XYZ file of C-alpha atoms in Angstrom:
621
model
C 100.826 96.593 29.970
C 98.242 94.402 31.844
C 101.168 91.640 32.378
C 103.515 94.246 33.775
C 100.735 95.303 36.202
C 100.046 91.680 37.067
C 103.502 91.180 37.738
C 103.888 94.134 39.874
C 100.701 93.225 42.018
C 102.214 89.909 42.600
C 105.581 91.297 43.587
C 103.574 93.703 46.036
C 101.567 90.720 47.524
C 104.804 88.674 47.996
C 106.640 91.471 49.552
C 104.024 91.948 52.102
C 103.541 88.354 52.768
C 107.474 88.188 53.290
C 108.587 88.623 56.872
C 110.331 92.079 57.238
C 113.918 91.957 57.799
C 114.734 92.899 61.517
C 117.299 95.467 62.052
C 119.052 94.991 65.272
C 121.206 98.028 64.720
C 118.204 100.294 64.524
C 118.695 101.733 67.947
C 116.252 103.905 70.156
C 117.109 105.213 73.515
C 115.372 102.995 76.504
C 116.825 104.981 79.313
C 119.619 107.647 79.957
C 120.561 109.851 82.705
C 120.571 113.341 81.527
C 123.580 114.112 83.946
C 125.655 111.376 82.920
C 127.316 109.838 86.003
C 125.044 109.775 88.929
C 126.184 111.718 92.002
C 128.362 110.023 94.350
C 129.990 107.872 91.628
C 133.196 108.210 89.506
C 134.367 106.208 86.318
C 137.392 104.203 86.886
C 137.736 102.759 83.352
C 136.054 100.760 80.425
C 134.468 97.457 81.504
C 136.609 94.550 80.688
C 134.919 93.205 77.275
C 135.294 89.654 78.357
C 133.792 90.135 81.858
C 130.507 88.073 81.826
C 127.544 90.056 83.415
C 124.322 88.312 84.770
C 121.891 89.964 82.390
C 117.966 89.712 83.026
C 115.590 90.759 80.020
C 112.125 91.688 81.084
C 109.519 91.001 78.441
C 106.213 93.150 78.300
C 103.678 91.102 80.010
C 100.356 90.731 77.655
C 98.022 91.005 80.741
C 99.386 92.866 83.435
C 96.310 95.154 83.362
C 94.446 92.138 83.886
C 96.637 91.120 86.994
C 96.383 94.644 88.496
C 92.619 94.480 88.076
C 92.432 90.968 89.717
C 94.687 92.258 92.613
C 92.345 95.092 93.319
C 89.045 92.967 93.125
C 90.642 90.586 95.702
C 91.882 93.252 98.001
C 88.722 95.291 98.237
C 86.496 94.445 101.238
C 83.668 95.728 99.332
C 84.120 93.608 96.380
C 82.299 90.072 96.253
C 85.833 88.387 95.510
C 87.567 89.922 98.485
C 90.020 87.475 99.897
C 90.121 85.285 96.619
C 93.670 85.556 95.915
C 95.265 84.186 92.952
C 97.255 80.914 92.721
C 100.777 80.830 91.604
C 99.495 79.493 88.146
C 97.034 82.073 87.748
C 99.376 84.871 88.356
C 101.899 83.197 85.835
C 99.119 82.871 83.335
C 98.526 86.681 83.798
C 102.438 87.393 83.708
C 103.130 85.696 80.449
C 104.322 87.718 77.494
C 102.702 87.898 74.073
C 104.118 85.048 71.695
C 105.153 87.963 69.309
C 107.351 89.369 72.184
C 108.916 86.034 73.056
C 109.532 85.293 69.324
C 111.413 88.801 68.603
C 113.534 88.524 71.772
C 114.569 84.914 70.827
C 115.354 86.198 67.225
C 117.452 89.010 68.932
C 119.408 86.730 71.107
C 119.794 84.254 68.048
C 121.413 86.945 66.082
C 124.099 87.219 68.628
C 124.500 83.319 68.979
C 122.908 83.464 72.701
C 119.966 81.467 72.560
C 121.499 77.992 72.707
C 124.897 78.679 73.623
C 125.980 76.771 76.884
C 127.963 79.493 78.142
C 125.041 81.817 78.306
C 123.313 79.756 80.930
C 120.070 80.755 79.679
C 116.836 80.360 82.020
C 113.505 81.742 81.967
C 111.105 82.670 84.819
C 107.913 80.455 85.091
C 105.707 82.533 83.270
C 108.494 83.438 80.633
C 108.476 87.148 81.462
C 112.050 87.084 82.356
C 115.005 85.642 80.603
C 118.199 85.513 82.429
C 121.663 84.727 80.790
C 125.352 85.342 81.098
C 126.676 87.634 78.510
C 130.046 89.250 78.128
C 130.272 92.865 78.482
C 131.624 93.590 74.925
C 128.890 91.469 73.350
C 126.223 93.316 75.611
C 127.494 96.644 74.406
C 126.923 95.608 70.666
C 123.415 94.592 71.767
C 122.401 97.651 73.642
C 124.351 100.282 71.473
C 126.183 101.663 74.705
C 129.527 101.395 76.663
C 129.720 99.737 80.187
C 132.236 101.182 82.524
C 133.591 100.351 85.995
C 132.316 102.860 88.404
C 133.362 103.645 91.976
C 131.152 105.023 94.909
C 133.383 107.719 96.332
C 132.068 107.188 99.955
C 132.347 103.591 100.160
C 134.665 102.480 97.517
C 132.108 99.884 96.248
C 132.678 99.011 92.617
C 130.109 97.952 89.947
C 129.728 97.875 86.138
C 126.947 100.056 84.605
C 126.156 102.291 81.968
C 124.617 105.747 81.783
C 122.416 104.877 78.846
C 121.173 102.092 76.970
C 119.382 101.556 73.704
C 117.244 98.847 72.250
C 116.621 97.827 68.650
C 113.333 100.067 67.537
C 111.444 96.864 66.830
C 111.972 95.710 70.462
C 110.843 98.749 72.444
C 107.269 97.591 72.746
C 108.218 93.978 73.725
C 111.134 94.533 76.380
C 110.410 96.433 79.735
C 113.884 96.486 80.795
C 117.441 95.306 80.690
C 119.697 94.756 83.648
C 122.046 95.483 84.936
C 122.080 98.946 82.948
C 121.420 102.425 84.216
C 120.424 101.483 87.827
C 123.305 102.324 90.114
C 121.298 102.084 93.494
C 123.122 103.476 96.594
C 125.654 100.996 98.441
C 125.814 100.670 102.232
C 125.213 102.309 104.487
C 122.755 104.947 102.662
C 120.233 102.216 101.642
C 119.419 101.018 105.164
C 116.679 103.227 106.749
C 118.057 102.836 110.222
C 120.653 104.398 112.272
C 122.494 103.885 115.699
C 121.670 106.064 118.336
C 123.920 104.811 121.258
C 126.851 102.920 121.893
C 126.489 99.291 122.881
C 126.050 98.194 126.233
C 125.747 94.853 128.079
C 122.458 93.137 128.742
C 122.903 93.676 132.600
C 123.732 97.495 131.954
C 120.640 98.026 129.590
C 118.422 96.104 132.238
C 119.617 98.618 134.968
C 118.904 101.639 132.699
C 115.368 100.330 131.885
C 114.627 100.258 135.719
C 111.894 97.951 135.716
C 111.651 94.205 136.307
C 108.672 93.514 134.251
C 110.387 94.547 131.034
C 110.160 90.925 129.988
C 106.606 90.817 130.165
C 105.473 89.982 126.596
C 101.748 91.178 127.012
C 101.993 93.800 129.572
C 99.558 96.705 128.878
C 100.690 99.395 130.858
C 103.064 101.649 128.988
C 106.068 102.259 131.275
C 107.533 105.801 131.218
C 110.845 104.206 130.191
C 109.496 103.187 126.752
C 109.877 107.100 125.806
C 113.344 106.303 125.925
C 113.918 102.720 125.142
C 111.645 100.449 123.141
C 111.449 96.858 123.865
C 108.656 94.217 122.777
C 106.786 94.663 125.720
C 106.540 98.508 125.159
C 105.192 97.879 121.806
C 102.826 95.171 122.891
C 101.553 97.825 125.695
C 101.306 100.665 123.347
C 99.689 98.731 120.526
C 97.331 96.655 122.487
C 98.825 93.403 121.539
C 97.741 90.454 123.634
C 97.641 87.548 121.222
C 99.403 84.142 121.130
C 99.513 82.815 117.397
C 97.768 79.584 116.962
C 98.242 78.826 113.085
C 101.818 78.585 113.140
C 101.938 75.659 110.514
C 100.074 77.846 108.007
C 101.249 81.468 108.849
C 104.749 82.494 108.350
C 106.421 86.072 108.174
C 109.493 87.019 105.858
C 112.238 89.536 106.086
C 114.093 90.386 103.103
C 117.728 91.454 103.789
C 120.223 93.024 101.477
C 123.980 94.492 101.232
C 125.663 91.725 103.265
C 123.556 92.344 106.281
C 123.252 89.104 108.274
C 120.704 88.217 111.096
C 122.539 86.503 113.894
C 121.424 83.650 115.828
C 123.337 83.788 119.172
C 122.221 87.745 119.081
C 118.710 86.623 118.822
C 119.070 84.165 122.059
C 120.612 86.975 124.005
C 117.607 89.413 123.118
C 114.993 86.739 124.056
C 117.068 86.335 127.434
C 116.756 89.843 127.980
C 113.369 90.848 126.627
C 111.347 87.883 126.086
C 112.406 84.581 128.105
C 109.463 82.475 127.190
C 110.857 82.549 123.677
C 114.401 81.788 124.409
C 114.366 78.636 122.332
C 112.789 80.336 119.371
C 114.794 81.146 116.056
C 114.553 81.845 112.603
C 115.218 80.278 108.983
C 117.605 81.736 106.781
C 117.273 81.306 102.765
C 120.192 82.512 100.930
C 119.271 84.109 97.605
C 121.563 85.194 94.482
C 124.824 84.363 96.540
C 123.636 85.842 99.716
C 125.787 85.283 102.495
C 125.485 84.093 106.224
C 128.276 85.018 108.022
C 127.446 84.556 111.878
C 130.683 86.333 112.787
C 129.471 89.502 111.342
C 125.889 90.272 112.547
C 124.229 93.472 110.985
C 122.411 96.281 112.820
C 119.664 96.398 110.108
C 119.469 92.471 109.927
C 119.226 92.014 113.837
C 116.841 95.017 114.150
C 114.401 93.275 111.773
C 114.262 89.822 112.959
C 114.685 90.508 116.680
C 111.544 92.634 116.347
C 109.447 90.467 113.891
C 110.029 87.402 116.077
C 110.059 89.116 119.348
C 106.305 90.316 118.632
C 105.197 86.971 116.675
C 106.703 83.923 118.293
C 106.109 81.133 117.939
C 105.089 82.216 114.260
C 107.785 80.925 111.861
C 110.079 83.666 110.515
C 112.450 83.529 107.797
C 115.437 85.961 106.816
C 116.022 86.237 103.317
C 119.760 87.131 102.689
C 119.743 88.547 99.196
C 123.253 89.087 97.403
C 122.493 89.779 93.921
C 126.165 89.295 92.785
C 126.812 86.421 90.426
C 130.049 84.362 90.676
C 133.079 85.824 89.420
C 136.959 85.379 89.341
C 138.286 88.553 91.080
C 141.609 89.890 89.964
C 142.984 93.285 89.494
C 141.009 94.512 86.524
C 137.488 92.763 87.542
C 135.457 94.477 90.123
C 132.472 93.049 91.982
C 129.328 93.293 89.996
C 126.318 93.912 92.140
C 123.368 92.922 90.637
C 119.699 94.602 91.000
C 118.612 92.776 94.389
C 114.921 93.418 94.370
C 114.866 91.568 91.238
C 116.743 88.674 92.564
C 114.319 88.380 95.409
C 111.412 88.620 93.526
C 112.678 86.065 90.868
C 113.040 83.686 93.775
C 110.110 84.151 95.830
C 107.460 84.192 93.021
C 108.756 80.832 91.915
C 107.780 79.255 95.418
C 104.697 77.361 95.735
C 104.164 78.722 99.222
C 105.258 82.308 100.101
C 104.943 84.181 103.593
C 101.636 85.827 103.992
C 103.702 88.903 105.377
C 106.801 90.232 103.897
C 108.978 93.300 105.475
C 111.805 95.049 103.851
C 113.864 98.138 105.273
C 115.709 99.407 102.325
C 115.201 102.086 99.696
C 116.687 104.688 97.284
C 115.520 108.225 96.211
C 112.976 107.459 93.382
C 114.771 109.664 90.972
C 117.790 107.483 90.888
C 115.969 104.455 90.042
C 115.368 104.062 86.097
C 111.711 104.438 85.753
C 111.640 101.146 83.659
C 113.406 99.224 86.426
C 111.020 100.694 89.042
C 107.834 99.710 87.109
C 109.072 96.415 86.779
C 109.990 95.824 90.377
C 106.449 97.512 91.312
C 104.664 94.939 89.172
C 106.443 92.261 90.896
C 105.323 93.182 94.204
C 101.559 93.589 92.762
C 102.088 89.751 91.958
C 102.790 88.915 95.718
C 100.007 90.917 96.750
C 97.864 89.039 94.195
C 98.748 85.749 95.771
C 97.807 86.901 99.378
C 101.073 88.454 100.663
C 101.218 91.574 102.443
C 104.139 93.598 101.435
C 105.554 96.186 103.584
C 108.292 98.940 103.214
C 109.916 101.394 105.488
C 109.494 104.960 104.228
C 113.033 106.054 104.581
C 114.772 108.433 107.190
C 115.026 111.864 105.426
C 111.645 113.329 105.839
C 110.546 114.962 102.650
C 114.113 114.497 101.152
C 117.700 114.579 102.202
C 120.933 116.000 100.658
C 120.405 119.108 98.428
C 117.008 118.023 96.979
C 118.188 119.016 93.531
C 116.509 116.948 90.562
C 118.788 114.931 88.315
C 116.861 115.723 85.140
C 119.458 118.343 84.093
C 117.268 121.218 85.437
C 118.780 120.944 88.887
C 115.310 122.234 90.544
C 114.699 122.017 94.193
C 112.347 119.365 94.930
C 110.915 116.835 97.654
C 112.539 113.430 96.902
C 110.301 110.542 97.226
C 111.568 107.064 98.124
C 111.404 103.957 96.029
C 109.881 101.159 96.638
C 107.938 102.989 99.198
C 106.325 105.155 96.575
C 105.032 101.723 94.643
C 101.371 101.747 94.809
C 101.256 98.072 95.469
C 102.985 98.034 98.625
C 102.138 99.287 102.236
C 104.689 101.821 103.369
C 105.602 102.528 107.141
C 106.372 105.767 108.552
C 107.886 106.555 112.093
C 106.483 107.661 115.178
C 108.184 108.197 118.765
C 106.929 109.272 122.097
C 104.027 107.514 124.148
C 102.000 110.316 125.726
C 101.322 111.467 123.123
C 102.703 109.361 120.095
C 104.044 111.990 117.599
C 105.432 111.818 114.150
C 109.165 111.295 114.152
C 111.024 114.191 112.604
C 112.811 111.862 110.033
C 109.854 109.937 108.765
C 109.939 109.785 105.111
C 106.844 110.724 103.285
C 105.792 112.902 100.228
C 104.476 111.986 96.495
C 105.625 109.667 93.837
C 106.840 111.321 90.572
C 106.531 107.800 88.837
C 103.336 106.482 90.143
C 99.907 108.145 89.897
C 97.557 108.338 92.806
C 95.805 105.030 93.367
C 92.073 105.146 93.499
C 92.167 103.498 97.052
C 93.602 106.633 98.504
C 91.916 109.259 96.311
C 89.538 110.714 98.970
C 92.142 110.663 101.857
C 94.849 112.287 100.039
C 92.435 115.008 98.545
C 91.363 115.728 101.977
C 94.912 116.195 103.282
C 95.854 118.445 100.191
C 92.863 120.543 101.265
C 94.712 121.604 104.524
C 97.574 122.634 102.728
C 96.211 125.553 100.855
C 97.126 126.577 97.076
C 100.568 128.338 97.845
C 102.297 125.706 100.449
C 105.234 124.082 98.827
C 103.720 124.768 95.325
C 106.116 122.966 92.657
C 108.078 120.958 95.327
C 105.968 117.655 94.999
C 103.677 115.975 92.379
C 100.221 116.495 94.059
C 98.810 113.750 91.782
C 101.317 111.068 92.484
C 100.744 108.330 94.965
C 100.828 109.460 98.407
C 102.986 107.649 101.241
C 103.424 106.412 103.905
C 100.151 104.621 104.414
C 100.540 103.787 108.168
C 103.248 104.258 110.796
C 104.726 102.758 113.945
C 107.474 103.562 116.468
C 110.865 104.329 115.131
C 113.268 105.454 117.742
C 115.195 103.912 120.654
C 114.763 100.150 119.752
C 116.984 98.041 121.990
C 118.765 95.845 119.525
C 121.425 93.031 120.622
C 124.419 93.131 117.967
C 127.647 91.198 118.597
C 126.440 90.528 122.214
C 125.926 94.085 123.036
C 122.565 96.251 123.201
C 122.415 99.189 120.878
C 119.640 101.928 120.841
C 118.662 101.895 117.007
C 116.326 104.286 115.218
C 114.769 104.565 111.606
C 111.528 103.550 109.896
C 113.570 100.355 109.524
C 112.080 99.607 112.926
C 108.677 100.750 111.810
C 108.205 98.619 109.102
C 109.118 95.294 111.055
C 106.892 96.257 113.945
C 103.802 96.879 111.672
C 104.393 93.804 109.784
C 104.547 91.768 113.101
C 101.189 93.161 113.736
C 99.801 92.254 110.254
C 101.201 88.882 110.869
C 99.342 88.428 113.924
C 96.146 89.556 112.172
C 96.784 87.026 109.669
C 97.215 84.277 112.142
C 93.835 85.512 113.633
C 92.196 85.116 110.104
C 93.748 81.929 109.302
C 92.684 80.502 112.535
C 89.042 81.607 111.969
C 89.119 79.780 108.709
C 89.759 82.997 106.584
C 92.183 83.828 103.877
C 95.045 86.179 104.753
C 94.841 89.777 104.366
C 97.184 89.923 101.161
C 97.463 93.448 99.667
C 96.476 95.735 102.630
C 95.830 99.219 101.147
C 92.242 99.176 99.842
C 91.167 97.456 103.238
C 93.205 100.138 105.175
C 91.773 103.074 103.419
C 88.102 101.725 103.678
C 88.014 99.998 106.807
C 91.306 99.113 108.449
C 91.813 102.881 109.518
C 89.089 102.404 112.179
C 91.737 100.335 114.028
C 94.552 102.691 113.829
C 95.676 105.557 116.311
C 95.577 108.642 114.213
C 98.677 110.666 114.745
C 98.046 114.486 114.734
C 101.159 116.138 115.684
C 104.678 116.283 114.590
C 106.141 116.986 110.924
C 109.056 115.712 108.583
C 111.510 118.442 107.822
C 113.785 118.395 104.950
C 114.974 120.219 101.678
C 115.278 123.313 103.759
C 111.490 123.119 104.716
C 109.637 122.003 107.735
C 108.062 119.397 105.607
C 104.648 118.094 105.856
C 102.509 118.092 109.162
C 100.849 115.195 110.740
C 97.133 116.076 110.876
C 93.723 114.370 111.237
C 93.180 111.640 108.936
C 96.021 110.785 106.344
C 99.127 112.645 106.016
C 102.452 111.943 104.131
C 104.223 111.742 107.528
C 102.459 109.021 109.445
C 100.171 107.849 106.890
C 96.663 106.679 108.542
C 98.349 106.236 111.925
C 99.694 103.402 114.137
C 98.163 100.097 114.904
C 95.638 99.222 117.786
C 95.847 95.477 117.520
C 92.708 94.632 119.525
C 90.552 96.843 117.424
C 92.189 95.681 114.011
C 91.582 92.083 115.115
C 87.952 92.687 115.514
C 87.783 94.326 112.017
C 89.749 91.451 110.297
C 87.695 88.597 111.943
C 84.403 90.281 111.943
C 83.224 93.405 110.049
C 80.495 96.186 110.734
C 77.941 96.562 108.123
C 75.213 99.301 107.425
C 73.340 100.057 110.518
C 76.276 99.137 112.845
C 75.568 95.353 112.852
C 78.397 93.051 112.932
C 78.803 89.924 111.249
C 81.511 87.582 110.443
C 83.355 87.772 107.198
C 82.138 85.180 104.516
C 84.232 82.287 103.740
C 84.783 81.385 100.184
C 87.110 78.420 99.457
C 87.652 79.455 95.984
C 86.939 75.812 94.385
C 84.909 77.371 91.619
C 86.563 80.424 90.280
C 84.337 81.245 87.067
C 85.842 84.948 87.314
C 89.398 83.782 86.249
C 89.992 83.757 82.629
């Protein structure tokens, strides 16, 4: 009896010490669309099983909470570590997955013969939190317990390969954050771009006649011309936003524009733009960096791309500007059965930029999707990527969208078909600075299209708690009850002009509107502020929001009129203080420059910001 008990106990110990058998077919849903095929898409047929997909597997970052804590510490002007941005290596240390996560995912890939297969072209991000590889669609279906299909967007006939749901083995759920491409359909052009053409193109001479002024070329004129109410130029923005500054630290400071969807910035159009609106910069130009097979077709200029680069460089010359052309489509051999495979572009950009030793101090992006159409796992992974850029000292700005509180039928896609305001992503990410739109000059007021509202994915960050609570107090208890998430991250954070921008496209000038104009405008102001700080021996501003809500708002023009209708309502109203239409307001560069180089202390005294070279970093571990 004793012998049997001993044998049994030894068996139990041996069993406990033996690694558990991993079941790769014990599936649990990772993400699924309740309504099946998203609106606007139709199924063409099953994905060719041999078609190779460029797959990214996101591993859970073991210290992401520590990274976010560091981000807030170096971004809070009242913290002793303000401005001590993390290095690339420090961010990578905080982004590294737990060894158990890496081991389990490698076992999973080995089970399918993918870990050391030359055909898979497996690569890892610097910190190991992303694994990229090429996998046949049929094999990926086995790994994720799903079926991939070819889908066509009915309005644009764009095709891609996606699934409406996918699973992961239960053992991997705590270790894998997202697998792409999977359930993120996105919206192909032109819906993604937050800009729109207001008038047909004219020649430069015709537009100059319309302006009716000879001093439109004065880059630093500070009298706002009446024509600026109908046609915005760099001189209008300089006058309206009190910009009178020539960049000095052009070897250290730079600005980046992220472009997607085959939108190409054109060198020839920029020269014409400068000839008409800023002759002193006529020899200025921008760099182009192509990412993930992004193109550079100079015979096909894009309205969005030209708008962005003409106004960032038009306001910041001679600061180096870089246009990032992001494709997100892997190489493929087209035939009758193989469609193009548009990959998730934000991840392509983040993969590239976070791997660079030097990154622009300011980055602007003018694209977005309805938040509810972006899978939460994907949104969180992308948002964390922007947090990493902020931690490294880059100010990341996004346009807030052009549909007010929501466009279309404003129905939820969770199977309940409730009417609800529709927030925009990545504008709703708490680690970016979101820019709404205004128009007019006397007074400046909220543009009717200015996107704004509250996230359903991301909770309200502490930096805006008081400002948002104050706004909600103006609404009353019954206004729009149930139409928005009052505890969510509120956006936009700031605003800038968004109508009547004069943009050269294909040699002609168009009047262009949208928060796509607002984001590059505010980004240009931030870039000039970064130049002023760097020239004074100070670090770049980095993640702006904690500073904006505690001190930066003192250098903004509060917008108190206008609203952003949508979803069959008048939307929110612009009020004193923060509001989900124009945020904290539009820039006054002169005041902002004083704030970023100096600061007002208790008692009204002004002192210089302290400088910490960060040579000793005992706080990082």
